mmCIF file of C-alpha atoms in Angstrom:
data_model
loop_
_atom_site.group_PDB
_atom_site.id
_atom_site.type_symbol
_atom_site.label_atom_id
_atom_site.label_comp_id
_atom_site.label_asym_id
_atom_site.label_seq_id
_atom_site.Cartn_x
_atom_site.Cartn_y
_atom_site.Cartn_z
ATOM 1 C CA MET A 256 5.243 46.546 -8.937
ATOM 2 C CA SER A 257 5.868 49.391 -7.020
ATOM 3 C CA SER A 258 9.443 50.319 -7.526
ATOM 4 C CA LYS A 259 11.450 51.443 -10.801
ATOM 5 C CA ILE A 260 13.733 48.822 -12.087
ATOM 6 C CA TYR A 261 16.891 49.269 -14.066
ATOM 7 C CA THR A 262 19.326 47.050 -15.610
ATOM 8 C CA VAL A 263 23.035 47.674 -16.652
ATOM 9 C CA TRP A 264 24.119 45.768 -19.453
ATOM 10 C CA GLY A 265 27.088 45.588 -21.907
ATOM 11 C CA GLY A 266 29.895 43.527 -23.265
ATOM 12 C CA LYS A 267 32.507 42.108 -21.093
ATOM 13 C CA HIS A 268 34.838 44.719 -19.609
ATOM 14 C CA SER A 269 32.337 47.468 -20.213
ATOM 15 C CA GLY A 270 32.110 48.906 -16.954
ATOM 16 C CA LYS A 271 28.843 47.176 -15.986
ATOM 17 C CA THR A 272 29.191 46.579 -12.360
ATOM 18 C CA THR A 273 31.463 49.757 -11.690
ATOM 19 C CA PHE A 274 28.525 51.926 -13.198
ATOM 20 C CA ALA A 275 25.600 49.964 -11.386
ATOM 21 C CA VAL A 276 27.388 50.244 -8.117
ATOM 22 C CA SER A 277 28.037 54.096 -8.635
ATOM 23 C CA LEU A 278 24.349 54.605 -9.572
ATOM 24 C CA ALA A 279 23.051 52.919 -6.462
ATOM 25 C CA CYS A 280 25.248 54.684 -4.396
ATOM 26 C CA ALA A 281 24.176 58.015 -5.896
ATOM 27 C CA LEU A 282 20.503 57.099 -5.818
ATOM 28 C CA SER A 283 20.578 56.089 -1.973
ATOM 29 C CA LYS A 284 21.971 59.502 -1.434
ATOM 30 C CA ARG A 285 18.609 60.900 -2.468
ATOM 31 C CA ASN A 286 16.912 59.182 0.304
ATOM 32 C CA LYS A 287 15.648 56.350 -2.005
ATOM 33 C CA LEU A 288 15.693 52.822 -0.640
ATOM 34 C CA VAL A 289 17.871 50.866 -3.224
ATOM 35 C CA GLY A 290 18.353 47.502 -4.074
ATOM 36 C CA LEU A 291 21.181 46.170 -6.211
ATOM 37 C CA ILE A 292 21.447 42.646 -7.459
ATOM 38 C CA SER A 293 24.414 40.949 -9.080
ATOM 39 C CA SER A 294 23.853 38.307 -11.805
ATOM 40 C CA ASN A 295 27.209 37.091 -11.243
ATOM 41 C CA LEU A 296 26.047 33.566 -10.027
ATOM 42 C CA THR A 297 29.770 32.160 -9.295
ATOM 43 C CA TYR A 298 31.695 35.043 -8.004
ATOM 44 C CA GLY A 299 30.456 37.792 -5.437
ATOM 45 C CA GLU A 300 31.654 40.793 -7.161
ATOM 46 C CA LEU A 301 29.523 43.243 -5.478
ATOM 47 C CA GLN A 302 31.150 42.341 -1.841
ATOM 48 C CA THR A 303 34.467 43.097 -3.517
ATOM 49 C CA PHE A 304 33.298 46.540 -4.444
ATOM 50 C CA PHE A 305 31.911 47.363 -1.125
ATOM 51 C CA GLY A 306 34.534 45.778 0.946
ATOM 52 C CA GLN A 307 31.979 43.418 2.919
ATOM 53 C CA SER A 308 31.391 39.752 3.119
ATOM 54 C CA VAL A 309 28.148 38.002 2.484
ATOM 55 C CA PRO A 310 27.265 35.070 4.992
ATOM 56 C CA GLU A 311 26.000 31.874 3.675
ATOM 57 C CA GLU A 312 22.661 32.360 5.310
ATOM 58 C CA LYS A 313 22.072 35.637 3.029
ATOM 59 C CA GLY A 314 22.664 35.773 -0.643
ATOM 60 C CA ILE A 315 20.960 35.166 -3.969
ATOM 61 C CA PHE A 316 20.597 31.302 -3.474
ATOM 62 C CA GLU A 317 18.922 31.820 -0.195
ATOM 63 C CA ALA A 318 16.532 34.636 -1.529
ATOM 64 C CA LEU A 319 15.574 32.276 -4.432
ATOM 65 C CA ARG A 320 14.411 29.785 -2.116
ATOM 66 C CA GLU A 321 12.628 32.454 0.106
ATOM 67 C CA LYS A 322 9.006 31.710 0.567
ATOM 68 C CA SER A 323 8.134 34.375 3.001
ATOM 69 C CA PRO A 324 7.415 37.806 1.716
ATOM 70 C CA ASN A 325 10.416 39.311 3.693
ATOM 71 C CA ILE A 326 12.741 39.038 0.924
ATOM 72 C CA GLY A 327 14.737 41.962 2.093
ATOM 73 C CA GLU A 328 16.187 40.186 4.752
ATOM 74 C CA ARG A 329 18.352 38.145 2.475
ATOM 75 C CA PHE A 330 19.909 41.396 0.882
ATOM 76 C CA SER A 331 23.197 42.827 2.684
ATOM 77 C CA GLU A 332 23.307 46.143 4.091
ATOM 78 C CA TYR A 333 26.131 48.527 2.507
ATOM 79 C CA THR A 334 27.598 50.040 5.864
ATOM 80 C CA GLU A 335 28.341 53.215 4.311
ATOM 81 C CA SER A 336 24.646 54.011 3.304
ATOM 82 C CA LYS A 337 21.765 53.128 5.337
ATOM 83 C CA ASN A 338 19.523 53.234 2.145
ATOM 84 C CA LEU A 339 21.570 50.897 -0.087
ATOM 85 C CA PHE A 340 21.233 47.018 0.178
ATOM 86 C CA PHE A 341 22.894 44.327 -2.416
ATOM 87 C CA LEU A 342 22.233 40.703 -3.195
ATOM 88 C CA SER A 343 25.039 38.848 -4.375
ATOM 89 C CA VAL A 344 26.212 35.193 -3.953
ATOM 90 C CA PRO A 345 27.735 34.246 -0.503
ATOM 91 C CA THR A 346 31.410 34.853 0.039
ATOM 92 C CA ALA A 347 31.982 31.241 0.425
ATOM 93 C CA TYR A 348 31.924 29.525 -3.142
ATOM 94 C CA SER A 349 28.684 28.366 -4.125
ATOM 95 C CA GLY A 350 29.076 28.307 -7.824
ATOM 96 C CA MET A 351 27.702 24.790 -8.164
ATOM 97 C CA LEU A 352 24.142 26.138 -7.232
ATOM 98 C CA SER A 353 24.185 28.484 -10.216
ATOM 99 C CA GLU A 354 23.062 25.410 -12.573
ATOM 100 C CA THR A 355 19.825 25.321 -10.401
ATOM 101 C CA VAL A 356 18.700 28.836 -10.806
ATOM 102 C CA THR A 357 15.486 29.158 -13.018
ATOM 103 C CA LEU A 358 13.695 32.023 -15.028
ATOM 104 C CA GLU A 359 10.646 31.457 -12.968
ATOM 105 C CA GLU A 360 12.372 31.770 -9.493
ATOM 106 C CA THR A 361 14.366 34.859 -10.712
ATOM 107 C CA GLU A 362 11.096 36.629 -11.962
ATOM 108 C CA GLN A 363 9.549 35.878 -8.460
ATOM 109 C CA LEU A 364 12.613 37.205 -6.697
ATOM 110 C CA ILE A 365 12.506 40.502 -8.979
ATOM 111 C CA HIS A 366 8.975 40.805 -8.209
ATOM 112 C CA ALA A 367 9.229 40.295 -4.604
ATOM 113 C CA ALA A 368 12.156 42.854 -4.221
ATOM 114 C CA SER A 369 10.470 45.359 -6.255
ATOM 115 C CA LEU A 370 7.918 45.688 -3.435
ATOM 116 C CA VAL A 371 10.700 46.120 -0.870
ATOM 117 C CA PHE A 372 12.753 49.027 -2.569
ATOM 118 C CA ASP A 373 12.029 52.165 -4.244
ATOM 119 C CA ILE A 374 14.613 51.483 -6.830
ATOM 120 C CA LEU A 375 15.998 48.065 -7.966
ATOM 121 C CA ILE A 376 18.980 47.870 -10.169
ATOM 122 C CA ILE A 377 19.941 44.601 -11.919
ATOM 123 C CA ASP A 378 23.917 44.374 -12.563
ATOM 124 C CA GLY A 379 23.584 42.299 -16.021
ATOM 125 C CA ALA A 380 25.725 39.772 -17.741
ATOM 126 C CA SER A 381 27.333 40.230 -20.945
ATOM 127 C CA GLN A 382 26.001 36.445 -21.924
ATOM 128 C CA ILE A 383 22.497 36.007 -22.853
ATOM 129 C CA ASN A 384 21.857 32.733 -20.921
ATOM 130 C CA ASN A 385 22.037 34.154 -17.392
ATOM 131 C CA PRO A 386 18.646 33.924 -15.686
ATOM 132 C CA VAL A 387 19.016 36.986 -13.440
ATOM 133 C CA SER A 388 20.416 39.098 -16.175
ATOM 134 C CA ASP A 389 17.778 37.951 -18.787
ATOM 135 C CA VAL A 390 14.737 38.416 -16.339
ATOM 136 C CA GLY A 391 16.114 42.019 -15.331
ATOM 137 C CA LEU A 392 16.308 42.822 -19.196
ATOM 138 C CA TRP A 393 12.809 41.863 -19.539
ATOM 139 C CA LEU A 394 11.222 43.486 -16.463
ATOM 140 C CA SER A 395 13.244 46.890 -16.677
ATOM 141 C CA ASP A 396 11.626 50.026 -17.289
ATOM 142 C CA THR A 397 15.160 51.468 -18.530
ATOM 143 C CA ILE A 398 18.221 49.459 -19.604
ATOM 144 C CA PHE A 399 21.614 51.446 -19.404
ATOM 145 C CA THR A 400 23.724 49.714 -22.150
ATOM 146 C CA LEU A 401 27.658 50.311 -21.528
ATOM 147 C CA HIS A 402 30.156 50.519 -24.478
ATOM 148 C CA ARG A 403 33.701 50.430 -24.151
ATOM 149 C CA PRO A 404 34.958 51.049 -27.680
ATOM 150 C CA SER A 405 36.465 48.227 -29.274
ATOM 151 C CA ILE A 406 35.915 45.619 -32.139
ATOM 152 C CA ALA A 407 34.759 43.233 -29.456
ATOM 153 C CA ALA A 408 31.970 45.542 -28.155
ATOM 154 C CA GLN A 409 30.804 45.810 -31.740
ATOM 155 C CA MET A 410 31.134 42.218 -32.381
ATOM 156 C CA TRP A 411 28.968 41.662 -29.030
ATOM 157 C CA TYR A 412 26.253 44.208 -29.876
ATOM 158 C CA SER A 413 25.929 42.422 -33.051
ATOM 159 C CA GLY A 414 25.543 39.070 -31.749
ATOM 160 C CA VAL A 415 22.730 40.081 -29.211
ATOM 161 C CA SER A 416 20.659 41.819 -31.650
ATOM 162 C CA ASP A 417 18.365 39.052 -32.309
ATOM 163 C CA PHE A 418 18.147 38.447 -28.656
ATOM 164 C CA MET A 419 17.097 42.137 -28.262
ATOM 165 C CA GLN A 420 14.468 41.665 -30.704
ATOM 166 C CA GLU A 421 13.010 38.629 -29.241
ATOM 167 C CA LEU A 422 12.688 40.580 -25.885
ATOM 168 C CA HIS A 423 11.418 43.871 -27.503
ATOM 169 C CA ILE A 424 14.135 45.661 -25.227
ATOM 170 C CA THR A 425 15.832 47.783 -28.039
ATOM 171 C CA GLU A 426 13.309 50.813 -27.185
ATOM 172 C CA LYS A 427 14.174 50.554 -23.524
ATOM 173 C CA GLN A 428 18.016 50.957 -23.877
ATOM 174 C CA LYS A 429 20.148 54.149 -22.929
ATOM 175 C CA HIS A 430 23.452 53.726 -24.411
ATOM 176 C CA ILE A 431 26.258 54.973 -22.504
ATOM 177 C CA ILE A 432 29.939 55.248 -23.962
ATOM 178 C CA LEU A 433 33.163 55.270 -22.056
ATOM 179 C CA ALA A 434 35.877 57.806 -22.591
ATOM 180 C CA PRO A 435 38.576 56.478 -24.688
ATOM 181 C CA ASN A 436 41.536 54.977 -22.704
ATOM 182 C CA GLY A 437 43.968 55.220 -25.626
ATOM 183 C CA GLU A 438 43.374 51.807 -27.138
ATOM 184 C CA PHE A 439 40.457 52.589 -29.640
ATOM 185 C CA ASP A 440 39.177 55.844 -31.398
ATOM 186 C CA PRO A 441 35.609 56.437 -29.660
ATOM 187 C CA GLN A 442 34.573 58.452 -33.013
ATOM 188 C CA THR A 443 35.469 55.197 -35.454
ATOM 189 C CA TYR A 444 33.196 53.477 -32.924
ATOM 190 C CA GLN A 445 30.360 55.546 -33.032
ATOM 191 C CA GLY A 446 30.787 55.842 -36.880
ATOM 192 C CA ARG A 447 30.464 51.804 -36.871
ATOM 193 C CA MET A 448 27.671 51.929 -34.207
ATOM 194 C CA PRO A 449 25.061 54.534 -35.386
ATOM 195 C CA LEU A 450 23.377 54.562 -31.950
ATOM 196 C CA PRO A 451 21.932 57.574 -29.903
ATOM 197 C CA PHE A 452 24.582 57.561 -27.148
ATOM 198 C CA TYR A 453 22.801 59.142 -23.921
ATOM 199 C CA CYS A 454 26.125 60.254 -22.306
ATOM 200 C CA GLU A 455 29.678 59.474 -21.786
ATOM 201 C CA LEU A 456 31.493 58.188 -18.555
ATOM 202 C CA PRO A 457 35.017 59.279 -17.907
ATOM 203 C CA TYR A 458 37.801 56.707 -18.092
ATOM 204 C CA ILE A 459 39.270 56.019 -14.715
ATOM 205 C CA LYS A 460 42.657 54.464 -14.593
ATOM 206 C CA SER A 461 42.636 53.724 -10.858
ATOM 207 C CA ALA A 462 39.218 51.970 -11.135
ATOM 208 C CA SER A 463 40.641 48.431 -10.427
ATOM 209 C CA GLU A 464 42.685 49.634 -7.695
ATOM 210 C CA LEU A 465 40.094 51.471 -6.109
ATOM 211 C CA GLU A 466 37.280 48.695 -6.282
ATOM 212 C CA ASN A 467 39.803 45.921 -5.003
ATOM 213 C CA ALA A 468 40.337 48.128 -1.995
ATOM 214 C CA GLY A 469 36.397 48.118 -1.367
ATOM 215 C CA THR A 470 36.010 51.809 -2.604
ATOM 216 C CA PRO A 471 33.262 52.659 -5.069
ATOM 217 C CA LEU A 472 34.108 55.176 -7.554
ATOM 218 C CA TYR A 473 31.242 57.214 -6.456
ATOM 219 C CA PHE A 474 33.010 58.086 -3.062
ATOM 220 C CA ALA A 475 36.833 58.337 -4.464
ATOM 221 C CA SER A 476 37.944 61.760 -4.124
ATOM 222 C CA ASP A 477 40.686 62.226 -6.885
ATOM 223 C CA ARG A 478 39.339 64.312 -9.690
ATOM 224 C CA PRO A 479 38.580 61.696 -12.600
ATOM 225 C CA CYS A 480 36.522 59.853 -9.926
ATOM 226 C CA ARG A 481 34.555 63.195 -9.193
ATOM 227 C CA ARG A 482 34.039 63.611 -12.901
ATOM 228 C CA TYR A 483 32.490 60.188 -12.879
ATOM 229 C CA GLY A 484 30.314 60.781 -9.773
ATOM 230 C CA ARG A 485 29.014 64.043 -11.490
ATOM 231 C CA VAL A 486 27.589 62.077 -14.609
ATOM 232 C CA THR A 487 26.105 59.294 -12.289
ATOM 233 C CA GLU A 488 24.574 62.109 -10.016
ATOM 234 C CA GLN A 489 22.903 63.482 -13.241
ATOM 235 C CA ILE A 490 21.404 60.241 -14.278
ATOM 236 C CA ALA A 491 20.376 59.702 -10.718
ATOM 237 C CA GLY A 492 18.632 63.169 -10.549
ATOM 238 C CA LYS A 493 16.757 62.492 -13.674
ATOM 239 C CA ILE A 494 15.555 59.033 -12.141
ATOM 240 C CA CYS A 495 14.146 60.727 -9.007
ATOM 241 C CA GLY A 496 12.998 63.593 -10.970
ATOM 242 C CA GLY A 497 10.533 61.666 -12.105
ATOM 243 C CA GLY A 498 11.573 62.199 -15.784
ATOM 244 C CA LYS A 499 12.674 59.495 -18.139
ATOM 245 C CA ALA A 500 16.104 58.428 -17.276
#
């Protein structure tokens, strides 16, 4: 494979998609051709974040059926960046097709996409029976594992520990903690989770409002979003600088 593959992972409500989208935006601004793949096989989260629709002739189910080498045609171009393309389920409901997706098809798709893009980002799923997320974790060069401090996050990480050992992905993980939102003390969480946290992402109170309006946090102009963007920029810089992210 010619491209670097990064998977964003974590428990429910850990900010995975928010970070995956922001990182993809930051990397695309560095003149890298970036492909972003969603693992949500029932609902098109990415088109909500980007404020765009995905037609039925595009999207992940068509990409999985693709036999020609031009897999990039199934990705949708983000209109605000000529270097960023995303692959999601179509905007029209197609959830019944999710049961037909296999690990073999997904591996072929990711391999094919890695020949098209400089950098491939997989927006992973919290559950461990998702073929797109599982293959992404296995093939990734680096996994960014997000933690929103809570008892639920602690239980999720404990619950997937055997899965991590089975896939041998522990060493590939970079742990990112989200700043407190007043619900849980992050120091208490870090004391219970003796992990080497790579960095901290700011808490963005307006995240849901912005994303529902089709504005990635990376492009928002208020002060908290700019802080979030700076952290994302630092990570993108390390990725593009050739060092380990």
